[in-house]
Structures are given as structure tokens and as C-alpha cells.
Coordinates of C-alpha atoms and ligand atoms in Angstrom, one line a residue:
M1 CA 20.7 176.2 198.8
R2 CA 23.6 175.8 201.4
L3 CA 26.3 173.1 200.5
E4 CA 25.4 171.4 203.6
D5 CA 22.0 171.5 202.3
E6 CA 23.4 169.9 199.1
I7 CA 25.8 167.4 200.8
Q8 CA 22.7 165.7 202.5
R9 CA 20.2 165.6 199.8
R10 CA 22.7 163.3 198.2
K11 CA 22.6 159.5 198.1
T12 CA 25.4 158.2 195.6
F13 CA 25.0 154.5 195.5
A14 CA 25.4 151.4 192.8
I15 CA 23.4 148.1 192.0
I16 CA 25.2 144.7 192.1
S17 CA 25.1 141.8 191.7
H18 CA 25.4 138.4 189.7
P19 CA 24.3 138.7 186.1
D20 CA 20.8 137.9 186.0
A21 CA 20.0 138.4 189.6
G22 CA 17.7 141.5 188.7
K23 CA 20.6 144.3 189.0
T24 CA 18.8 146.4 185.7
T25 CA 15.8 144.7 186.5
L26 CA 15.7 147.0 189.8
T27 CA 17.4 150.1 188.4
E28 CA 14.6 150.8 185.9
K29 CA 12.2 149.6 188.5
L30 CA 13.9 152.7 191.3
L31 CA 14.2 155.5 187.9
L32 CA 10.1 154.8 187.1
F33 CA 9.6 155.3 190.9
G34 CA 12.0 158.4 190.5
G35 CA 10.2 159.6 187.5
A36 CA 13.3 159.7 186.0
I37 CA 11.9 157.6 182.8
Q38 CA 8.5 157.2 182.0
V39 CA 7.3 153.5 180.5
A40 CA 4.0 152.2 180.5
G41 CA 3.4 149.5 181.6
A42 CA 6.1 146.6 182.7
V43 CA 9.0 146.6 180.9
K44 CA 11.4 143.9 179.9
S45 CA 13.9 144.0 182.2
N46 CA 17.3 144.4 180.2
K47 CA 15.1 146.6 177.4
I48 CA 17.5 149.3 178.9
K49 CA 20.9 147.1 179.1
R50 CA 19.5 146.4 175.1
S51 CA 18.5 150.1 174.4
T52 CA 20.9 153.3 174.3
T53 CA 19.6 153.7 177.6
S54 CA 22.4 153.0 179.7
D55 CA 25.3 152.0 177.2
F56 CA 27.6 153.7 175.3
M57 CA 29.7 152.2 173.0
E58 CA 29.0 150.4 170.4
I59 CA 31.0 147.3 170.9
E60 CA 27.8 147.4 173.8
K61 CA 25.1 147.6 171.1
Q62 CA 26.4 144.7 169.1
R63 CA 26.9 142.0 172.3
G64 CA 23.9 143.5 174.0
I65 CA 26.1 143.0 177.4
S66 CA 26.2 146.0 179.6
V67 CA 30.1 147.0 179.3
S68 CA 30.3 150.2 180.3
T69 CA 28.6 152.3 183.5
S70 CA 26.6 154.8 183.2
V71 CA 25.4 157.4 185.8
M72 CA 21.7 157.9 186.6
S73 CA 20.7 160.7 188.9
F74 CA 16.9 161.7 189.5
A75 CA 14.9 162.8 192.4
Y76 CA 13.4 161.1 195.0
K77 CA 11.3 163.5 197.3
N78 CA 14.0 165.7 198.4
Y79 CA 16.8 163.8 197.7
L80 CA 19.2 163.5 195.0
I81 CA 20.2 159.5 193.9
N82 CA 23.1 159.2 191.5
L83 CA 22.9 156.0 191.0
L84 CA 26.0 154.6 189.5
D85 CA 25.8 151.2 187.0
T86 CA 27.6 148.5 187.0
P87 CA 28.1 146.5 184.0
G88 CA 26.3 142.7 184.7
H89 CA 29.6 141.0 182.5
K90 CA 32.2 139.1 184.9
D91 CA 34.7 140.0 182.2
F92 CA 34.2 144.0 183.0
A93 CA 34.4 143.0 187.4
E94 CA 37.6 145.7 187.1
D95 CA 35.0 148.6 186.1
T96 CA 32.7 147.5 188.9
Y97 CA 35.1 147.3 191.2
R98 CA 36.4 151.2 190.3
T99 CA 33.1 152.4 190.6
L100 CA 31.9 151.3 193.8
T101 CA 35.1 153.7 194.7
A102 CA 33.0 156.7 193.9
V103 CA 29.6 155.9 195.5
D104 CA 29.0 156.0 199.4
S105 CA 26.8 152.6 200.1
V106 CA 26.0 149.7 197.3
I107 CA 22.4 147.9 197.0
L108 CA 22.9 144.3 196.8
V109 CA 20.5 142.0 195.0
I110 CA 20.4 138.5 195.3
D111 CA 18.4 136.1 193.2
S112 CA 16.3 133.9 195.6
V113 CA 16.5 131.1 193.7
N114 CA 20.4 131.3 192.9
G115 CA 21.1 132.7 195.9
V116 CA 24.7 133.6 196.8
E117 CA 26.9 133.1 193.2
A118 CA 30.3 133.7 192.7
Q119 CA 30.3 137.6 191.6
T120 CA 28.3 138.3 194.4
L121 CA 31.2 137.1 196.4
R122 CA 34.1 139.0 194.3
L123 CA 32.0 142.3 194.7
M124 CA 31.5 141.6 198.8
E125 CA 35.1 141.4 199.0
V126 CA 35.4 145.2 197.3
C127 CA 32.9 146.3 199.6
R128 CA 34.8 144.9 202.6
M129 CA 37.6 147.0 201.7
R130 CA 35.7 149.7 202.2
A131 CA 34.2 149.3 204.6
T132 CA 30.9 150.0 202.6
P133 CA 27.5 150.5 203.5
I134 CA 25.7 146.8 202.4
M135 CA 21.4 147.3 201.9
I136 CA 20.1 143.7 200.4
F137 CA 17.4 142.9 198.1
I138 CA 16.3 139.0 197.9
N139 CA 14.5 139.2 194.7
K140 CA 12.7 136.4 192.4
L141 CA 10.5 136.1 195.2
D142 CA 8.0 135.3 192.8
R143 CA 9.2 132.3 191.8
D144 CA 9.9 129.1 193.9
G145 CA 13.3 129.8 195.2
K146 CA 15.5 128.9 198.3
N147 CA 13.5 128.6 201.8
Y148 CA 13.9 132.3 203.1
F149 CA 15.8 131.1 206.4
D150 CA 18.6 129.2 204.5
L151 CA 19.0 131.4 201.9
F152 CA 19.5 134.1 205.5
E153 CA 22.1 131.7 206.4
E154 CA 23.7 131.2 203.4
I155 CA 23.9 135.4 203.1
E156 CA 25.1 135.9 206.4
K157 CA 28.2 132.4 206.1
K158 CA 29.1 133.4 202.4
L159 CA 29.1 136.9 202.5
N160 CA 30.2 136.7 206.6
I161 CA 28.2 139.6 207.5
A162 CA 25.3 140.2 210.0
L163 CA 21.9 140.5 208.6
H164 CA 19.0 142.4 209.3
P165 CA 15.7 141.3 208.3
I166 CA 13.0 144.5 207.1
T167 CA 11.0 142.8 205.4
I168 CA 10.4 139.3 204.9
P169 CA 8.2 136.9 202.7
I170 CA 5.2 135.3 202.9
N171 CA 6.0 132.4 201.5
N172 CA 7.6 132.4 197.4
G173 CA 6.5 130.7 193.6
K174 CA 3.1 130.1 192.8
N175 CA 2.0 130.6 196.4
F176 CA 3.8 134.1 197.3
K177 CA 2.0 136.4 199.2
G178 CA 3.3 139.3 199.4
V179 CA 6.1 140.6 202.4
Y180 CA 5.6 141.7 206.0
N181 CA 7.5 144.9 207.6
L182 CA 9.0 143.8 210.7
E183 CA 9.0 147.6 211.9
Q184 CA 5.6 148.7 210.3
K185 CA 4.2 145.3 211.1
N186 CA 2.3 145.2 207.6
I187 CA 1.8 143.2 205.0
R188 CA 1.8 144.1 201.1
F189 CA 0.4 141.8 199.0
F190 CA 1.2 140.9 195.8
S191 CA 0.0 140.9 192.6
P192 CA 2.2 140.3 189.8
H193 CA 2.8 143.8 187.6
S194 CA 1.1 146.0 189.4
K195 CA 2.0 149.7 190.7
D196 CA 2.6 150.3 194.6
S197 CA -0.1 152.2 194.8
E198 CA -2.1 149.2 193.7
Q199 CA -0.6 147.2 195.8
E200 CA -3.0 146.1 199.2
I201 CA -1.5 147.1 202.3
F202 CA -2.4 145.0 205.2
N203 CA -1.5 146.6 208.8
V204 CA -1.5 144.0 211.2
E205 CA -2.6 145.3 214.9
D206 CA -4.0 140.9 216.0
L207 CA -1.6 138.7 214.2
N208 CA -4.6 136.1 214.7
N209 CA -7.2 138.7 212.8
A210 CA -9.7 136.3 211.1
E211 CA -9.2 138.6 207.5
L212 CA -5.5 138.3 207.6
I213 CA -6.2 134.1 207.8
A214 CA -8.2 134.3 205.1
K215 CA -6.9 136.2 202.9
I216 CA -3.2 134.3 203.3
G217 CA -4.6 130.7 204.1
E218 CA -3.7 129.0 207.5
V219 CA -0.3 127.0 206.5
D220 CA 1.2 130.7 205.8
H221 CA -0.5 131.7 208.4
K222 CA 0.9 129.5 210.6
H223 CA 4.8 130.1 209.6
L224 CA 4.3 133.6 209.1
I225 CA 3.3 134.3 212.8
D226 CA 6.2 131.5 213.8
D227 CA 9.0 133.4 211.3
I228 CA 7.7 136.6 213.5
H229 CA 7.9 135.2 216.8
L230 CA 11.5 134.1 215.7
L231 CA 12.9 137.1 214.3
E232 CA 11.6 139.6 216.5
G233 CA 13.1 138.1 219.5
V234 CA 16.1 137.6 217.6
Y235 CA 16.6 140.9 216.2
G236 CA 15.3 144.3 217.9
K237 CA 15.2 147.3 216.0
L238 CA 18.1 148.1 213.5
N239 CA 21.0 149.9 214.6
T240 CA 22.1 152.3 212.2
S241 CA 25.4 152.7 212.8
D242 CA 26.3 149.4 212.7
Y243 CA 24.3 149.8 208.8
L244 CA 26.8 152.3 208.2
N245 CA 30.1 151.0 209.5
A246 CA 29.2 147.7 207.5
R247 CA 28.1 145.7 209.9
I248 CA 25.0 144.8 209.4
A249 CA 23.3 144.8 206.5
P250 CA 19.8 145.3 206.1
V251 CA 17.2 142.9 203.8
F252 CA 14.2 143.7 201.4
C253 CA 12.3 140.8 199.9
G254 CA 10.5 141.2 197.2
S255 CA 10.4 141.3 193.0
A256 CA 11.3 143.6 190.9
V257 CA 10.2 142.6 187.8
N258 CA 6.8 142.9 189.2
N259 CA 7.4 146.2 190.6
F260 CA 6.7 144.5 194.0
G261 CA 8.9 145.0 197.8
I262 CA 10.4 148.1 195.8
L263 CA 8.9 151.1 197.6
E264 CA 10.1 149.6 201.6
L265 CA 13.8 149.5 200.3
L266 CA 13.3 152.9 198.5
E267 CA 11.9 154.5 201.6
H268 CA 14.6 152.9 204.1
F269 CA 17.2 153.5 201.6
I270 CA 17.1 158.0 202.1
N271 CA 15.9 157.8 205.4
L272 CA 19.1 154.9 206.0
A273 CA 21.9 155.9 203.0
P274 CA 24.8 158.2 203.8
S275 CA 25.0 161.2 202.5
P276 CA 28.4 161.9 200.7
L277 CA 31.2 160.9 203.2
N278 CA 34.9 161.7 203.6
R279 CA 37.3 160.7 202.0
A280 CA 41.0 159.5 202.9
T281 CA 44.0 161.9 200.5
T282 CA 47.3 161.2 200.9
V283 CA 48.0 164.0 203.0
K284 CA 44.5 164.6 205.3
V285 CA 41.1 163.4 205.3
I286 CA 39.0 165.8 203.1
E287 CA 35.2 166.7 204.0
P288 CA 32.6 167.4 201.7
Q289 CA 31.6 170.2 203.6
D290 CA 35.4 171.3 202.9
S291 CA 34.7 175.2 201.3
K292 CA 37.1 173.5 198.7
F293 CA 36.2 172.2 195.3
S294 CA 38.2 168.6 195.1
G295 CA 37.1 165.2 192.8
F296 CA 38.6 162.1 192.0
I297 CA 38.6 160.2 188.4
F298 CA 37.0 157.3 188.3
K299 CA 35.9 155.8 185.2
I300 CA 36.8 157.0 181.8
H301 CA 34.8 155.9 178.6
A302 CA 35.8 156.4 175.0
N303 CA 33.6 158.5 172.5
L304 CA 30.9 156.3 171.0
D305 CA 31.9 158.1 167.9
P306 CA 35.1 156.4 166.3
K307 CA 35.7 159.3 164.4
H308 CA 36.6 161.3 167.8
R309 CA 39.1 160.1 170.1
D310 CA 37.8 161.9 172.6
R311 CA 36.8 160.1 175.9
I312 CA 34.5 161.3 178.7
A313 CA 36.0 161.1 182.4
F314 CA 33.9 160.1 185.2
L315 CA 34.9 163.4 187.7
R316 CA 33.4 162.4 191.8
V317 CA 32.9 165.3 193.6
C318 CA 34.5 164.8 197.2
S319 CA 34.0 168.4 198.2
G320 CA 32.9 172.2 197.7
V321 CA 31.2 172.9 194.8
F322 CA 32.3 171.9 191.1
K323 CA 31.8 175.2 188.9
R324 CA 31.4 175.1 184.4
N325 CA 34.1 177.3 183.4
T326 CA 36.2 177.5 186.3
Y327 CA 40.1 176.6 186.4
Y328 CA 41.0 173.7 188.8
H329 CA 44.5 171.9 189.6
H330 CA 45.1 168.7 187.7
V331 CA 47.3 167.1 190.9
R332 CA 49.6 165.1 188.2
L333 CA 50.2 166.7 185.0
Q334 CA 50.7 170.3 187.7
K335 CA 48.1 172.0 185.2
D336 CA 44.8 174.1 185.2
L337 CA 42.4 173.1 183.2
R338 CA 38.4 174.5 183.2
F339 CA 35.6 172.7 181.5
S340 CA 33.3 174.5 179.4
N341 CA 31.1 171.2 178.8
P342 CA 30.9 169.4 181.5
Y343 CA 28.4 167.6 181.9
T344 CA 25.5 165.0 184.6
F345 CA 24.0 162.5 182.8
M346 CA 20.5 160.7 183.0
A347 CA 21.4 157.8 180.8
S348 CA 22.7 158.9 178.1
Q349 CA 20.9 162.0 178.0
K350 CA 23.6 164.5 179.1
E351 CA 23.1 168.0 180.2
V352 CA 25.4 170.9 180.5
L353 CA 26.1 171.5 184.2
E354 CA 27.0 174.8 185.8
D355 CA 27.7 173.1 189.2
A356 CA 28.0 170.5 190.8
Y357 CA 28.1 169.0 194.8
P358 CA 29.5 166.5 196.7
G359 CA 28.6 163.5 195.4
D360 CA 28.1 164.3 192.0
V361 CA 29.3 162.8 189.3
V362 CA 30.6 165.2 186.1
G363 CA 31.4 163.8 182.3
L364 CA 34.3 166.2 181.8
F365 CA 35.1 165.5 177.7
D366 CA 38.9 164.4 177.6
T367 CA 41.7 164.0 175.1
G368 CA 44.1 163.0 177.2
N369 CA 44.7 164.5 180.1
F370 CA 43.0 161.7 182.3
K371 CA 44.2 158.7 184.2
I372 CA 42.3 156.4 186.2
G373 CA 43.0 158.1 189.7
D374 CA 44.0 161.5 188.5
T375 CA 43.0 164.5 191.4
L376 CA 41.4 168.0 190.7
T377 CA 41.7 170.7 193.5
T378 CA 41.6 174.0 193.6
G379 CA 44.9 174.8 194.0
D380 CA 46.4 171.8 196.5
D381 CA 48.7 168.9 196.0
F382 CA 47.4 165.7 197.1
Y383 CA 45.8 162.3 195.6
F384 CA 42.9 160.3 196.6
T385 CA 43.8 157.1 198.1
G386 CA 41.6 153.8 198.4
I387 CA 41.3 153.4 194.7
P388 CA 42.8 150.0 194.1
T389 CA 44.0 147.8 191.1
F390 CA 43.1 144.8 191.0
S391 CA 45.1 142.2 189.8
P392 CA 44.7 141.4 186.2
E393 CA 43.7 136.9 185.7
I394 CA 44.5 136.1 182.3
F395 CA 47.8 137.8 180.3
K396 CA 48.9 137.3 176.8
E397 CA 51.4 139.3 175.0
L398 CA 50.7 142.1 172.4
V399 CA 52.0 141.1 169.2
N400 CA 51.6 143.9 166.4
K401 CA 50.4 142.8 162.9
N402 CA 51.7 145.8 161.5
P403 CA 54.6 147.2 161.6
M404 CA 53.4 150.8 159.3
K405 CA 51.0 151.5 162.7
T406 CA 53.6 150.9 165.5
K407 CA 52.9 154.9 166.3
Q408 CA 49.6 154.0 166.9
L409 CA 49.6 150.9 168.2
E410 CA 51.4 151.9 171.1
K411 CA 49.6 155.5 171.3
G412 CA 46.3 152.8 171.2
I413 CA 47.4 150.7 174.1
L414 CA 48.5 153.5 176.2
Q415 CA 45.3 155.7 176.5
L416 CA 43.0 152.1 176.3
T417 CA 45.0 151.6 179.3
D418 CA 45.3 154.4 181.0
E419 CA 40.8 154.4 180.9
G420 CA 41.5 150.9 183.1
I421 CA 40.4 148.9 180.0
A422 CA 43.3 146.6 180.9
Q423 CA 46.5 146.8 182.4
L424 CA 49.9 147.2 180.8
F425 CA 53.5 145.6 181.5
T426 CA 56.5 145.5 180.5
Q427 CA 58.5 142.3 180.6
F428 CA 61.6 143.2 182.6
G429 CA 64.7 144.1 180.9
G430 CA 63.1 143.7 177.4
N431 CA 60.2 145.5 175.6
K432 CA 57.8 142.8 175.4
K433 CA 54.7 144.1 175.7
I434 CA 51.6 142.1 177.9
I435 CA 48.1 142.5 178.8
G436 CA 46.5 141.7 181.7
C437 CA 42.2 141.3 181.7
V438 CA 39.5 140.1 184.0
G439 CA 38.3 138.6 181.1
D440 CA 39.0 137.5 177.6
L441 CA 36.3 139.9 176.1
Q442 CA 38.5 142.5 177.2
F443 CA 40.6 141.5 174.3
E444 CA 38.1 141.1 171.9
V445 CA 37.3 144.8 173.2
I446 CA 41.2 145.9 172.7
Q447 CA 41.5 144.4 169.3
Y448 CA 38.0 145.7 167.8
R449 CA 39.1 149.0 169.1
L450 CA 43.1 149.7 168.1
L451 CA 41.6 149.0 164.9
N452 CA 39.0 151.1 164.6
E453 CA 40.3 153.7 166.9
Y454 CA 43.8 154.0 165.6
G455 CA 43.5 151.8 162.1
A456 CA 46.3 149.2 164.6
T457 CA 46.0 145.3 164.2
C458 CA 47.5 142.9 167.3
S459 CA 46.8 139.6 167.8
F460 CA 48.0 138.0 170.8
N461 CA 49.8 134.9 172.3
T462 CA 48.8 133.4 175.5
L463 CA 51.2 133.7 178.6
P464 CA 50.9 130.6 181.4
F465 CA 50.4 133.3 184.2
Y466 CA 47.8 133.2 186.9
K467 CA 48.2 136.3 188.7
A468 CA 50.1 139.8 188.6
C469 CA 51.7 140.5 192.5
W470 CA 52.7 143.9 193.1
L471 CA 56.1 143.1 195.3
E472 CA 56.8 145.9 198.5
G473 CA 59.8 145.4 201.1
D474 CA 62.6 145.3 201.0
K475 CA 64.3 146.7 198.3
T476 CA 67.6 144.9 197.9
A477 CA 65.7 141.9 198.5
I478 CA 62.5 142.6 195.6
E479 CA 66.7 144.0 193.3
N480 CA 67.8 139.9 193.8
F481 CA 64.4 138.1 193.3
A482 CA 63.8 140.0 190.2
K483 CA 67.2 139.4 188.7
F484 CA 66.3 135.6 189.9
K485 CA 63.4 135.3 188.5
Q486 CA 63.6 138.0 185.3
A487 CA 61.5 135.7 183.1
N488 CA 58.2 136.2 185.8
I489 CA 59.4 139.8 186.2
A490 CA 57.3 143.1 184.5
L491 CA 56.7 146.7 185.3
D492 CA 53.8 148.2 185.7
K493 CA 52.8 151.4 184.4
T494 CA 53.8 153.3 186.7
D495 CA 57.7 150.8 187.0
K496 CA 56.5 148.7 189.7
L497 CA 57.6 145.6 189.9
V498 CA 55.8 143.2 189.4
Y499 CA 55.5 139.1 190.1
L500 CA 53.8 136.8 187.3
A501 CA 53.0 133.7 189.0
Q502 CA 52.2 130.7 187.2
S503 CA 50.1 129.3 189.4
E504 CA 49.3 128.9 192.7
W505 CA 51.7 127.0 193.9
F506 CA 54.9 128.7 192.6
L507 CA 53.0 131.6 194.3
N508 CA 53.4 129.8 197.9
T509 CA 56.6 128.7 197.2
E510 CA 57.7 132.2 196.6
I511 CA 56.0 133.4 199.4
R512 CA 57.4 131.5 202.1
N513 CA 61.0 131.5 200.6
N514 CA 60.9 135.8 200.5
P515 CA 59.7 136.1 204.0
D516 CA 60.9 139.9 203.2
I517 CA 59.2 140.8 200.5
S518 CA 55.3 141.1 200.1
F519 CA 53.3 139.7 197.6
L520 CA 50.2 142.4 196.7
F521 CA 47.0 141.5 194.6
T522 CA 46.3 144.7 194.8
N523 CA 47.8 148.1 194.4
E524 CA 46.8 151.4 195.2
T525 CA 46.6 153.1 191.6
Q526 CA 49.3 155.8 191.1
Q527 CA 50.3 158.5 189.1
K528 CA 53.0 159.3 187.3
Ligands
G4P601 P1 21.0 141.4 185.5 O1 20.8 142.9 185.6 O2 21.2 141.4 186.9 O3 21.7 140.8 184.5 O4 19.9 140.9 185.1 P2 18.5 141.6 184.8 O5 18.0 142.4 185.5 O6 18.9 142.1 183.3 O7 17.1 140.4 185.0 C1 17.8 139.3 184.7 C2 16.1 138.4 184.7 O8 15.3 137.9 185.2 C3 15.5 138.8 183.5 O9 14.7 138.0 182.9 C4 14.5 139.7 184.3 O10 12.9 139.8 183.7 C5 14.1 138.6 185.3 N1 13.6 138.9 186.5 C6 14.2 140.5 187.2 N2 13.3 140.2 188.3 C7 12.1 139.0 188.4 C8 12.0 139.1 189.1 O11 11.8 139.4 190.4 N3 10.9 137.7 189.2 C9 11.6 137.1 187.8 N4 10.1 136.1 187.7 N5 11.9 137.4 187.1 C10 13.0 139.1 187.3 P3 15.2 137.9 181.0 O12 14.1 136.7 180.2 O13 16.8 137.9 180.9 O14 14.4 139.1 179.9 P4 13.4 139.4 179.6 O15 13.5 139.0 178.7 O16 12.3 139.4 180.6 O17 13.3 140.8 179.7

């Protein structure tokens, strides 16, 4: 197959949601559609989460929380779909943010009972930064949820994105009858836990058809007619380029656990969702069709086996063809590397691959060569941009509890922070090591892994900071500020100066008092 055809058949995306909205369940159902997993009957939604199918790490098994991100590839019709799973737990949000740098679009799942939740808002911010095209799946319509129009308005307002309904629900909860497809003008009738092929589809040529009224009842029929008139008056045909430019999100309704409304989502997804897109770099825009291979590392994962400290680096192919046993240029290290066992993913089942195309994710064995954001090319020197680091929210001083293991501790913390599990800062003008994380759980992960993989024992002292801001702007102003505010200044791993703010009030005061300095909550991942 030609490179162009390989590119066009690929769709690389992630499903995102607030925990418990149904991301895992939807993932599982999509895999079933793609024939990637075979499960008889209804499967408990978090089975994937709790079994080994999408988990790599021991800690995840212990906690039953999706700590890691894995990749699931499956074929559907003529398409090859790469679904990048993201951890649901908020403490691992940074992992999710980074995964979003490797996808071309996302499906956002919203729980119809709870509406827009905290984590959804943050994920949406990241999507907006990158103008990622979004489809929305409103889930759990089999439960008594919010009124559809109220929910619709809430999503538009809170997520600040225009919506375009494709399927709408007919009632909800116990009275959920099914979904009406505004494009195809048909109804898919709800029957719990049925296969899509068993679900009845009713083509609505005449909205006043007696059979239709009998089927859904007069009250729901009246509401449906009112809803359709209202929506058809406001929304015409979906403008694809508005979706692709992240200005409009098509909306679908259903119930993932009941395998309902998913086919419509999947069909639209393969028709509308973008194939691998162009990517910005430090020197030019790289098109996937470019015959020279290039790609970047967006995630690094520790090996499950604590006896082996090797890791898996996840490479997103951006252009050309990646081939096994071929030398590629590691830009940061200025070194050529080749990979004899690169692999492709079907959850934890890994297969060695011969070649990979733009949009694909390749797992590379790593013995310490990679950091997040590293670029591999066929020889050119550039970095992909738009792989940001976000300000942590919890800061603790790392305390070495066993001086005999100082080296191991230092090596361990450097490697763990290279993986992106946390951020490491060093006190300005001192040696204090400060760890910044998004959630408390990560400190436990660090402690556990330092002990189990490096034999180092540590504890943490809580520090009174709430945000880290990277400082940019006038050099002298920054130097003076750093000297003056030394107790609140640290260096990140690339020696960039950051201001650690105790509170919003302090931060706003410093912003006001230092007009020549920009205080940034995100930082473009830099190589050193
Ligand atoms: P997450 O990955 O976003 O965290 O959510 P997950 O799919 O694990 O789903 C969270 C809970 O919501 C699960 O129930 C799941 O069964 C349920 N769920 C998912 N889709 C639907 C739906 O369409 N309708 C209803 N009523 N529930 C749904 P659980 O009790 O946590 O687990 P389980 O014991 O059911 O597996």
C-alpha cells in the first residue's frame, strides 16, 4: 500500500472523561466492534481496568486505578484505529495531557447524570490549546439524568464549544426509548444489553406514523417532534471543517454499558475524524506524507518486571515510515539508534512490528536513552513543538532516608522524572530537591518505585507552594527577581528558572510588581 493510503486509513485518537463517566466501557465496546477483543455477553465495564488488558504496572493492579496509558489498535472497515487509552484517575492527569499531544482527535464522554465535571474542564483546556477536534458521547441515558437541552446548554457554556447534535435521546432513565438520528432520520430503539444488530432501526419517513406513535407513546412522540423541529431549525448539516478546526463538536447519545448508540458514533468517527495531521517543529511544519521518517516520544513507561529497569518509550510516528532494525537519529543525544524489537500494541499483548506509519504508536525498549519530547528523525535536527509541561499542584521536598543509597536515589529520581511521573526542581542556590506532582498518589508511586526498582528509601516534607510558574521575559529583571525571592525560586531539569508561589494572592502580587516578567503555568518541553 502507498504511504498516502496508509496515512488516510489511520485514525489516532483518545477517549477522555471525568472518572466514572464510562470511558473504559466505551473503549471496550469499540474494541468489540473492531473485533479486537471477543467477549461473550455484557462485560463489566471496569474489567479492562482491573484485568491485565490495559494495565502494565504492578501498582495499578494493587490499586485498580488506571495509572498507565496504553495503546489499542484495531481495524474497522478499511480503517486502522489507534486508540490511546488515558488514565482516569485525576492524580495522573499529566499523563493524559501528554497523551493528548500524540492524538489527532478525541472523543469526550459525558455522564448524562452528572454533566460537565471538574476533570472534563481541565481536559478540555488541553484540547483547546492544541485545537484538537472533539466528538462528544453523552453516556448513561438509561439512567435518570439531566434534561437533554439543559445538558446541551451546560456543555456549550462550561466547555465553551459549539455543539452539533447528531443523535438525540427519546426520554431517559426507565423511559429511555432510543435515539433519533437527525442526519439519517431514523430511530434506534433501546433494548438493554443487546448487540447493535439486534437493535431495531425504524426509518422515519413520516413523523406522524401511527406505528411510531404506538411504539414510543404519545407524550414522548410529542416531545420528539418538538425537539426535532427545534433542532432542525437551528442546526443544518454539520460543517466538517468546523469540526476539524475544533470549532464545533458533533454530539451523540447512548449507553455504553448497553452497547447502545455506539455504532452511530463509530461510523461518524471513521468518516469525519482526521487522519494523521501535520505537526509543528522547531524548524518547519512536518507533513505525514514527507518520505523522511520522524516521530517523538510522548510517554515513557516502566517495565512491569522490577528486576529489569528497562522501560518502554512510546513513539508517535509523524512522517514517513518507521522500520525495524534501521538507524534513526536521536536529536537530543546526537546519536544514531536502531531498534531490533519495536512493537505494536493490542493492550498488553505486544507484537514485534516491521514498519509503522504516521499516526501509529511504536513501543521502543529503552534503557535510559529517552525523555518525554525526544525526537527521532532520519538525520535532520529538529524537535516537535507543542509538548507542554504543566505546573504541578503539590510540592514536596525529597528526603533521602538511607545515605548509603544516595546514588541510587539520585539516579532513580532522575529516571522517574524523565518518564514524566513527576517534575523535579532544585532549590535555587541550594541542593534541596523538590518534587512537583498533580496528585498525592504520585508521591506514593515514587516512594514505591524508588524502593522496589532502585533500593532507595525516601520520605517527603510538604512544602507550602501551590503553583510553579516558569519565568520568561527581561533577563535582568528575572535575575534580580530570582535573587530577591530566592526562597521561592527553583530550577527545573533544564535549568529554567521557576517561581514557586505560595498562593494565588502572592502570585498575583508578583505578577503586578514585575511587569517585565511573564509567569507561565505551562512550559514547552525542552531538551537538554
Ligand atoms: P471510567 O472508565 O470513565 O472511569 O468509567 P467506567 O467505564 O469504568 O464506568 C464507570 C461505571 O459506570 C461502571 O460501573 C460502568 O458499568 C457504569 N456505566 C458505564 N456506562 C454506563 C451506561 O451507559 N449506563 C449505566 N447505567 N452505567 C454505565 P461500576 O459500578 O463502577 O462498575 P461495574 O461493576 O458495573 O463494572
